[in-house]
Coordinates of C-alpha atoms in Angstrom, one line a residue:
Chain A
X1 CA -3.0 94.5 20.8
X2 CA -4.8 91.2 22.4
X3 CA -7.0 90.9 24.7
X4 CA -7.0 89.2 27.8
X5 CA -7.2 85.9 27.9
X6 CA -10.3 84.2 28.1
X7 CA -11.7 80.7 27.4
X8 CA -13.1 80.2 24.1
X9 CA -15.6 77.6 22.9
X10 CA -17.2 77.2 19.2
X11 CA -20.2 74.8 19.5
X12 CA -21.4 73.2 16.5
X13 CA -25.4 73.2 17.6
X14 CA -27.9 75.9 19.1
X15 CA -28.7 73.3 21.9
X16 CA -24.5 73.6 23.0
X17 CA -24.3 76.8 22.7
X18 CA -27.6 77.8 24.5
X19 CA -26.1 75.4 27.3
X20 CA -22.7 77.0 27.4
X21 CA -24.1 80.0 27.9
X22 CA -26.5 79.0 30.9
X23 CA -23.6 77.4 32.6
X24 CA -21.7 80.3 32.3
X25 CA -23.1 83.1 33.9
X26 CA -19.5 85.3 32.7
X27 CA -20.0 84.0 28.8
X28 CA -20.2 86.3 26.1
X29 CA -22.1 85.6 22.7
X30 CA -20.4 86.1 19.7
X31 CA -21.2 86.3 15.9
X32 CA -19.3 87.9 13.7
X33 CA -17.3 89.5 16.3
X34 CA -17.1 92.9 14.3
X35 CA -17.8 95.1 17.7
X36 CA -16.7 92.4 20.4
X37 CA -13.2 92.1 19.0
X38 CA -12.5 95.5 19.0
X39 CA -14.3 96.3 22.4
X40 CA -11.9 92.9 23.6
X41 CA -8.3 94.3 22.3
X42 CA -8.9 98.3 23.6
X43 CA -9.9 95.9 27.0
X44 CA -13.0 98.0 27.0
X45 CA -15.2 94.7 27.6
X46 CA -13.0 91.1 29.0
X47 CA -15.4 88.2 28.9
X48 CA -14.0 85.1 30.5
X49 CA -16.0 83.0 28.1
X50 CA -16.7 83.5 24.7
X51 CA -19.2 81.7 22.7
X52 CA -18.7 81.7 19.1
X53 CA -21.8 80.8 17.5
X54 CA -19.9 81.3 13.8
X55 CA -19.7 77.2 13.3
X56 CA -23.5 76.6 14.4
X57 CA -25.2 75.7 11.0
X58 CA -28.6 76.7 9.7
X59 CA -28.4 80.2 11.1
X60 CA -27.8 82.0 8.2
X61 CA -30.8 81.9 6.0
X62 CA -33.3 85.0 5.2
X63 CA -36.4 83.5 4.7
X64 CA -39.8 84.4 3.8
X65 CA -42.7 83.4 5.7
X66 CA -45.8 85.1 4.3
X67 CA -46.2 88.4 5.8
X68 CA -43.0 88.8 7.2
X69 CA -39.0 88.2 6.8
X70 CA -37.1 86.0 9.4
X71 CA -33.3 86.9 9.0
X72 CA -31.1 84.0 11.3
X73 CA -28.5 85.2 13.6
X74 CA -25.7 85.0 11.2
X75 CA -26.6 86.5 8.1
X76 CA -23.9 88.6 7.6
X77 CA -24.3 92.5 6.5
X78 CA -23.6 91.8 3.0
X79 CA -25.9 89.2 2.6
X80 CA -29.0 91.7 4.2
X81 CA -27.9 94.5 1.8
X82 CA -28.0 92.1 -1.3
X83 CA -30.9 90.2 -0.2
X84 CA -33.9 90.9 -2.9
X85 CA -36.3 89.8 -0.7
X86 CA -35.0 92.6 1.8
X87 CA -34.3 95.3 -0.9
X88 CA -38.3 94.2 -2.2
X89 CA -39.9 93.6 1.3
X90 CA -37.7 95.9 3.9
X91 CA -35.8 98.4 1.7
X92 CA -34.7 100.8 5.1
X93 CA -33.3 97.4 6.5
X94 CA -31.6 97.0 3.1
X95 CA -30.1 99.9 2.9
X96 CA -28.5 100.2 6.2
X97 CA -27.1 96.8 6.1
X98 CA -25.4 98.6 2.9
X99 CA -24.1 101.6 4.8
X100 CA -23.0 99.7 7.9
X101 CA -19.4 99.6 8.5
X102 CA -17.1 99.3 5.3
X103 CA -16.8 96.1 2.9
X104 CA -14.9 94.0 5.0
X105 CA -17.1 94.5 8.1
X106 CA -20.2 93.6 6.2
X107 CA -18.8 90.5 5.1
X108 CA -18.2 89.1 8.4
X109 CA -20.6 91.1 10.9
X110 CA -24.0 90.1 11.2
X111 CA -27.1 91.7 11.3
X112 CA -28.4 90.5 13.9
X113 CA -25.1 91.2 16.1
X114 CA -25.2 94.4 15.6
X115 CA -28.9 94.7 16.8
X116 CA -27.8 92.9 20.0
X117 CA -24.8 95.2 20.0
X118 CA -27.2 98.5 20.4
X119 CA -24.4 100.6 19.2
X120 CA -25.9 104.1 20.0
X121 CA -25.0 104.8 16.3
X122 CA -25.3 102.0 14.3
X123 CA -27.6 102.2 11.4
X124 CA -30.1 98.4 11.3
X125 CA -31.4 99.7 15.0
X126 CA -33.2 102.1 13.5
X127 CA -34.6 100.5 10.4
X128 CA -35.6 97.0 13.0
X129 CA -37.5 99.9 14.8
X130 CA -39.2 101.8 12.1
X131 CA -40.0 98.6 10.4
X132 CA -41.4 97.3 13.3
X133 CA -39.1 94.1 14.0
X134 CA -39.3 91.8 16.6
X135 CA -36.5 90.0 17.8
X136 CA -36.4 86.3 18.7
X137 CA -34.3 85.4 21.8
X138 CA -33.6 81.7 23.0
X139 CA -32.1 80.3 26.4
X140 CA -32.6 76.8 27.6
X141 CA -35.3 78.1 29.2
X142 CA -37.0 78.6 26.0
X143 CA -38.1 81.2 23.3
X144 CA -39.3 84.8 24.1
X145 CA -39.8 87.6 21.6
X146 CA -39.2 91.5 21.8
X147 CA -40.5 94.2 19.8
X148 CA -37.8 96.5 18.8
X149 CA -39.6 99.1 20.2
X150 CA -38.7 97.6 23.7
X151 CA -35.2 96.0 22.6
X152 CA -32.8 98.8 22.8
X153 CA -32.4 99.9 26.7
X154 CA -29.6 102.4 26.3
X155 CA -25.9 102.6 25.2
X156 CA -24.7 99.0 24.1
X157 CA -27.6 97.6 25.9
X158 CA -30.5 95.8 24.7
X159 CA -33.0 93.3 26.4
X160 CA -31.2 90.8 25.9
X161 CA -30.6 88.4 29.0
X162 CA -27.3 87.3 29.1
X163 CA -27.9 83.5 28.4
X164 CA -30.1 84.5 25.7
X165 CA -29.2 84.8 21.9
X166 CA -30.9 86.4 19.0
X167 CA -31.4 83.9 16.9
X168 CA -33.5 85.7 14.4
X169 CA -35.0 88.9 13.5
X170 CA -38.6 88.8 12.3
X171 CA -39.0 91.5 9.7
X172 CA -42.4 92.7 8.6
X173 CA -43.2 92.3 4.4
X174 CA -44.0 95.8 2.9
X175 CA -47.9 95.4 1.6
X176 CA -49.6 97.3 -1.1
X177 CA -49.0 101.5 -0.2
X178 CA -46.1 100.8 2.1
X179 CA -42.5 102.2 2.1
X180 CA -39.2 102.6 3.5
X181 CA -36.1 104.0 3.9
X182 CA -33.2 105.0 5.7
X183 CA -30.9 107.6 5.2
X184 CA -27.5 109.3 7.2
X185 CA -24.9 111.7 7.9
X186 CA -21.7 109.4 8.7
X187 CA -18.8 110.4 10.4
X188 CA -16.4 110.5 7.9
X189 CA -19.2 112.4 5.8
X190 CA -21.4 111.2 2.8
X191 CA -22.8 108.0 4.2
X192 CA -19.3 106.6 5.8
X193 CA -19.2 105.3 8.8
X194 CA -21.1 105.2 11.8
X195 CA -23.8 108.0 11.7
X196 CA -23.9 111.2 13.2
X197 CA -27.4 111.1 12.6
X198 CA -29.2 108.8 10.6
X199 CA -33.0 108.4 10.2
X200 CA -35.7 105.6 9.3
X201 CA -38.8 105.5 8.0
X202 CA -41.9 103.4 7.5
X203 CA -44.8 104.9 6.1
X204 CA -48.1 103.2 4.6
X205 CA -50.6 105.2 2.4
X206 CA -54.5 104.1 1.9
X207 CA -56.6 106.2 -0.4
X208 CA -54.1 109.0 -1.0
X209 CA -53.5 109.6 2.7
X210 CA -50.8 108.4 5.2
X211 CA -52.4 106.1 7.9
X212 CA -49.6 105.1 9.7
X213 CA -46.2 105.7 9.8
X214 CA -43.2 105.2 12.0
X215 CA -39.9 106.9 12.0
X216 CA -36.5 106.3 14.1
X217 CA -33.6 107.4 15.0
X218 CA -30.1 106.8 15.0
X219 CA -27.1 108.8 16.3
X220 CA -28.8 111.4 17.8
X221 CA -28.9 110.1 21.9
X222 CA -27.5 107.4 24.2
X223 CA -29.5 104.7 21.6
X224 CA -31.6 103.9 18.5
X225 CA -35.0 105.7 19.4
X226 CA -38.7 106.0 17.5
X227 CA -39.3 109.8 16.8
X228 CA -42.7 109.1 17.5
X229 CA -44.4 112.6 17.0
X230 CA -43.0 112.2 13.6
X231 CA -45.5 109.5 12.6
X232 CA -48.6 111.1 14.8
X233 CA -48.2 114.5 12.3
X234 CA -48.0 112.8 9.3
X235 CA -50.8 110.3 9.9
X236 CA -54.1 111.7 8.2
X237 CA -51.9 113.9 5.6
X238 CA -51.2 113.3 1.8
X239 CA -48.0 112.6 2.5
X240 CA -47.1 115.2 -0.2
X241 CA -43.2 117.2 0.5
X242 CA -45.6 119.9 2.8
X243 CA -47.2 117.1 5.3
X244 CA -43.0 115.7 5.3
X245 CA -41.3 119.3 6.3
X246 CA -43.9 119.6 8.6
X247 CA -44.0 116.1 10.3
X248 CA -40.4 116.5 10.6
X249 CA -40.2 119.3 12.0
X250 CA -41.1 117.0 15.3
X251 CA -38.1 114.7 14.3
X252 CA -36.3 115.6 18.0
X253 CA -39.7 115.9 19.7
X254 CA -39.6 114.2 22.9
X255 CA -36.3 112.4 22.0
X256 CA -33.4 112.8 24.5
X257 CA -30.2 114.2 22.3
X258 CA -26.8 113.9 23.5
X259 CA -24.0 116.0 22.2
X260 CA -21.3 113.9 21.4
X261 CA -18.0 114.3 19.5
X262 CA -19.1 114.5 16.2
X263 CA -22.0 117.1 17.2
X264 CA -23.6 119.5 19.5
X265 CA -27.0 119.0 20.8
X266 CA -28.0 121.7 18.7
X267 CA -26.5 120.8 15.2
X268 CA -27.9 117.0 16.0
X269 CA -31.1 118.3 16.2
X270 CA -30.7 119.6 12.9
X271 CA -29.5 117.0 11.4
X272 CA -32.5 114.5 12.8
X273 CA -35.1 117.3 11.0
X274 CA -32.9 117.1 8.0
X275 CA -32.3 113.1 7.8
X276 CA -36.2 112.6 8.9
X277 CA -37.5 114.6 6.2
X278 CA -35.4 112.8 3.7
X279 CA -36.0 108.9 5.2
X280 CA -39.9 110.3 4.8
X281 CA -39.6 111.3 1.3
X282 CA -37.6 108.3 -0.2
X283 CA -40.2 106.1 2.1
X284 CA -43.0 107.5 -0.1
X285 CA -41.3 107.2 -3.6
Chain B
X1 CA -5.5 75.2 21.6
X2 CA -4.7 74.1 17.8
X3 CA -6.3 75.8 14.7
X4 CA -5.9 73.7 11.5
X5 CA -6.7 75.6 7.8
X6 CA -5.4 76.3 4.5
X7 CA -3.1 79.4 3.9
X8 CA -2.4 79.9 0.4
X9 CA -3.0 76.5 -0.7
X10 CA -1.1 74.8 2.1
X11 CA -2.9 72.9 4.6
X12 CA -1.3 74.2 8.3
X13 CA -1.7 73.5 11.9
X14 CA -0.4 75.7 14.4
X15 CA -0.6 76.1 17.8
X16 CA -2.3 79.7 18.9
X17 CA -4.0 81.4 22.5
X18 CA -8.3 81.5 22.6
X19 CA -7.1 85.5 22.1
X20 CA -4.6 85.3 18.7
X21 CA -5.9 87.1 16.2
X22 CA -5.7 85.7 12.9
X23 CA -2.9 88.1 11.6
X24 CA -1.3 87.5 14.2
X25 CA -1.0 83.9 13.2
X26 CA -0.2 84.3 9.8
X27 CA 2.2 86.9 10.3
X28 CA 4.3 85.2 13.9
X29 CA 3.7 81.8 14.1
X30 CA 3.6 81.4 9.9
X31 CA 6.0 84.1 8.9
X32 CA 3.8 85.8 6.8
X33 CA 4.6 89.1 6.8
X34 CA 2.8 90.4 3.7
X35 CA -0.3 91.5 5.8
X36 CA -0.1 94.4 7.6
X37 CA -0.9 95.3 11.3
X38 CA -2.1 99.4 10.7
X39 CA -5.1 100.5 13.0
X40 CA -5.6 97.4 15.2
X41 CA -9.2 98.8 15.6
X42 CA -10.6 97.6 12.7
X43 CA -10.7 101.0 10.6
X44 CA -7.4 100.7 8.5
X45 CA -7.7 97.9 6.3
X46 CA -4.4 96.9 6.5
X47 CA -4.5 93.8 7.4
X48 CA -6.9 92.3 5.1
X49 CA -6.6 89.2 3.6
X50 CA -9.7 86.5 2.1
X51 CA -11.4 84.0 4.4
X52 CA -13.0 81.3 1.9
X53 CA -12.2 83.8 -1.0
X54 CA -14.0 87.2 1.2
X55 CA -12.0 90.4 2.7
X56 CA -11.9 90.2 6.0
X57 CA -9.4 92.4 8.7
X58 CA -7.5 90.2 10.3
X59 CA -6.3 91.7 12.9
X60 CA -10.5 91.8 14.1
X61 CA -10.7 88.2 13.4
X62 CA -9.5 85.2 16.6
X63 CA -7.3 82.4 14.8
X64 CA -9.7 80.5 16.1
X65 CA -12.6 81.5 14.0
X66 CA -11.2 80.1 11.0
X67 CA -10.6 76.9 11.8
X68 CA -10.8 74.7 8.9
X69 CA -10.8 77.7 6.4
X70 CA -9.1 78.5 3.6
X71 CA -7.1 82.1 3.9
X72 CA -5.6 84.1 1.5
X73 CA -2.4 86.2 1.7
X74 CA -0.9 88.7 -0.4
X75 CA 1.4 86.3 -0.4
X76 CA -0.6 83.7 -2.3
X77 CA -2.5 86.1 -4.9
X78 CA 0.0 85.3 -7.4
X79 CA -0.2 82.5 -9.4
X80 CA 3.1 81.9 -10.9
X81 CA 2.4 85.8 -12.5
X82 CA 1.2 89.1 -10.9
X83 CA -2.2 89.5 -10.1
X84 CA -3.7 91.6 -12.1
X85 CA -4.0 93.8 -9.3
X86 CA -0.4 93.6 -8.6
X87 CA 0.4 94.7 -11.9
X88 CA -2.5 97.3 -11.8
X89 CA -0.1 98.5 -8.4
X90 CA 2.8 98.5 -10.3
X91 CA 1.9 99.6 -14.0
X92 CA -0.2 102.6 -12.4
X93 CA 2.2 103.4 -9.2
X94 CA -0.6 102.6 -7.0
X95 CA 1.5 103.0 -3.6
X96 CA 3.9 105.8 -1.9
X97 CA 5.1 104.2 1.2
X98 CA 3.3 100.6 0.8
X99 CA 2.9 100.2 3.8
X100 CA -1.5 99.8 2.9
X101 CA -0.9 98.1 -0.2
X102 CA -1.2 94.5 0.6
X103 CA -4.2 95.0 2.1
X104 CA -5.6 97.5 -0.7
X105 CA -5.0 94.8 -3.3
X106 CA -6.3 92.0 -1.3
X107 CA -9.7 94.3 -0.7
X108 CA -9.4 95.3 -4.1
X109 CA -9.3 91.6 -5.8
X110 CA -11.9 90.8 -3.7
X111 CA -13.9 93.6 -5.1
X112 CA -13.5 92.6 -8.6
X113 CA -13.8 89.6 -8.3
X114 CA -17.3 90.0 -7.5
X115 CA -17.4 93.0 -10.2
X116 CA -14.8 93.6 -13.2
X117 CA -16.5 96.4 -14.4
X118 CA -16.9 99.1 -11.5
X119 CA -17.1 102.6 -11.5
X120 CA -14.7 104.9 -10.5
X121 CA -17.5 105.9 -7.5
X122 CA -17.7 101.9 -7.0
X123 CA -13.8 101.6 -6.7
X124 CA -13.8 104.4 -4.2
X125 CA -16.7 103.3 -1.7
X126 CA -15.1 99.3 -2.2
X127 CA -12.0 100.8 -0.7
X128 CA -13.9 102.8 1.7
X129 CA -12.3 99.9 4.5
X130 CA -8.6 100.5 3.6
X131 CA -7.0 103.9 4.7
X132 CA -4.1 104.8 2.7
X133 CA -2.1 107.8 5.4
X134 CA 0.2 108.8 2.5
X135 CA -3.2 110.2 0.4
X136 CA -2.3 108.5 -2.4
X137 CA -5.7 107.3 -3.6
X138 CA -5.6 108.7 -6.6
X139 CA -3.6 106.1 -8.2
X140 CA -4.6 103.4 -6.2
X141 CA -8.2 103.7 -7.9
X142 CA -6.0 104.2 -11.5
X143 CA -4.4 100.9 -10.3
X144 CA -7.5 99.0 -9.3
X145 CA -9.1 100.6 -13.1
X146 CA -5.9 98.9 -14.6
X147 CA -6.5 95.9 -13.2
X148 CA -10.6 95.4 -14.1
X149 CA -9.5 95.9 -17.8
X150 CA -6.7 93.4 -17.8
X151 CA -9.4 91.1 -15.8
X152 CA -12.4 91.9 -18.9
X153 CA -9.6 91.4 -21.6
X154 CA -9.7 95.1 -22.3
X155 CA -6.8 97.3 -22.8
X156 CA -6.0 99.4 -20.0
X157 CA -6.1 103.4 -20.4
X158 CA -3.3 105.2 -20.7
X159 CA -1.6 106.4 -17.4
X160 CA -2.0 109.9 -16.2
X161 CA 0.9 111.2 -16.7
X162 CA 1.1 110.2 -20.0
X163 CA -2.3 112.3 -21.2
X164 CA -1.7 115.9 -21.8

């Protein structure tokens, strides 16, 4: 299976590759290539211009810069999961770089490819979200960022313009009292695969009592979403298991769930209740 | 276009399309038909070989991306004996059909050699990237187990069918 043809470039600096993309209005970004390859052979998606950022150096650094984490555009899966500065400062991000695809796909995706990806089930949308992330986007034109909450538009899109790249994902450091954590159902069961449901969850406790929190999720609709009556029940509670079965009992509220292949609307539903309330619970461990 | 690299220790330059995939190279234009073509959607496993010593699917990879890299094969693993893995296959009959077995060992090499002591729950999740359509995982984990001993200097345990 190939694709079609198309015209391939592999700059060796930002600058080129920023240029190559304003100059081609038809060019596609790529990282790691873990989603656009596929997409490419099943000819679900034929760019006529592929950028390869892969040979661009200095991209793939996670570094700490005081309050938060900036991971560049091609750290790979692997090297999120591993990270102790993300396991310490980001766990949720941590762990579903860990769960995300199988071994070989998370030593040559990215994490920040799969963000721009937006797959509707892919598991760092909804820890960038619950975390809080912002995502930095270049063009010749300059430097914007996004909040995640405003980066994922809908299936496989994000806010993204197409001569933009993510060149790195700003990653807020876990303070005293805060948590997270992501958990899922995959698709091949256990945590395998791309989730049927998955969930994650930020939570930060002052003085015995939850003051804010912020859960998302993944799976469930047409993309990565923030369940955001989730976080307004649990804020002002003790956070104990009550206050979590409770909260998450709003895990679906106002969240637009699509039944898909792997679920009804009915059992996803569930499963969001069931994946919140367990996200919530290792968040405050 | 041209792609230059090292396959298994032999600097190469071949001439490929913006849209060959890497096992696509390795397996038409070098004759290397150790690696496998299974799924061609990335799930299978088959075709994985090491880019600059990691397990990547080839078949989900453009020749083009490794330019200047050094690849792998099954072909290659050997060093004038068996891979421990290899033997592990053999010693421990860790295939029925082979037709995933190169790319389970080459997944499986790369596993340990990042871990030589994993647990059984390890060895299963580390192949969770390599489908094996004939089942027979059972003693493709008892091979990959064979293999982590010989690589720690232990002895391996005794086969299956020989404990009663």
């Amino acid at each position: 299976m190939y694709p079609r043809q198309f015209e391939y470039s592999a700059p060796a600096s930002l600058d080129e590759a920023l240029a190559a993309l304003a100059n081609n209005p038809a060019a596609k970004v790529m990282s790691g290539g873990m989603s656009l390859i596929p997409m490419m052979k099943l000819r679900l998606f034929s760019p006529a211009v592929v950028v390869d950022i892969g040979k661009i150096g200095g991209l793939d650094s996670i570094e700490d810069r005081g309050d938060h984490l900036a991971i560049g555009a091609l750290v790979r899966h692997v090297a999120t999961a591993n990270s102790p500065l993300v396991q310490q400062y980001a766990a949720a991000l941590a762990k579903a770089a860990s769960l995300t695809g199988d071994p070989q796909v998370r030593n040559q995706g990215t994490t920040c490819g799969a963000i721009a990806h937006a797959d509707l089930a892919a598991d760092q949308t909804a820890a960038v979200l619950a975390l809080g992330a912002t995502m930095v986007a270049k063009s010749t034109g300059g430097t914007r960022e996004i909040a995640a909450a405003d980066f994922f538009v809908d299936t496989l899109t994000c806010a993204l313009q197409p001569d933009e790249i993510l060149v790195e994902l700003l990653v807020p450091k876990a303070g005293a009292g805060e948590g997270s954590a992501y958990t899922k159902l995959g698709r091949r069961g256990g945590e395998s695969d791309y989730a049927v449901a998955g969930a994650a969850a930020w939570v930060r406790k002052t003085n015995g009592s939850v003051d804010a929190a912020r859960v998302a999720l993944t799976g469930v609709g047409s993309k990565a979403v923030l369940a955001a009556a989730v976080g307004d029940a649990l804020v002002g509670s003790d956070g104990s298991a009550t206050a979590i079965e409770a909260a998450s009992a709003h895990a679906a509220e106002g969240v637009n769930v699509l039944e898909d292949l792997h679920g009804s609307v009915e059992y996803k539903t569930h499963l969001a209740k069931v994946y919140v309330q367990r996200a919530l619970t290792a968040a405050l461990t | 276009m041209e792609v230059s690299l090292t396959v298994n220790g032999q600097a190469v330059t071949s001439e490929v399309e913006a849209r060959t995939l890497l096992v696509h190279l390795l397996r038409e234009n070098l004759g290397l038909t150790g690696t496998h073509v299974g799924c061609e959607t990335g799930y299978c496993g088959a075709c994985t070989v090491h880019v600059d010593g990691t397990p990547v699917k080839s078949c989900t990879m453009l020749a083009a991306q490794v330019e200047g890299a050094e690849v792998t094969t099954v072909e290659g693993l050997a060093n004038g004996e068996l891979h421990p893995v290899q033997e592990g296959f053999w010693e421990r009959h860790g295939l029925q059909c082979g037709y995933c077995t190169p790319g389970m060992i080459m997944t499986a090499a790369g596993m340990l050699a990042d871990n030589d002591n994993p647990s059984e729950d390890e060895i299963r999740h580390g192949i969770e990237g390599n489908l094996c359509r004939c089942t027979g995982y059972h003693n493709i984990v008892r091979a990959i187990e064979y293999a982590a001993a010989k690589m720690r200097g232990d002895e391996p345990a005794a086969p299956d069918w020989e404990v009663v």
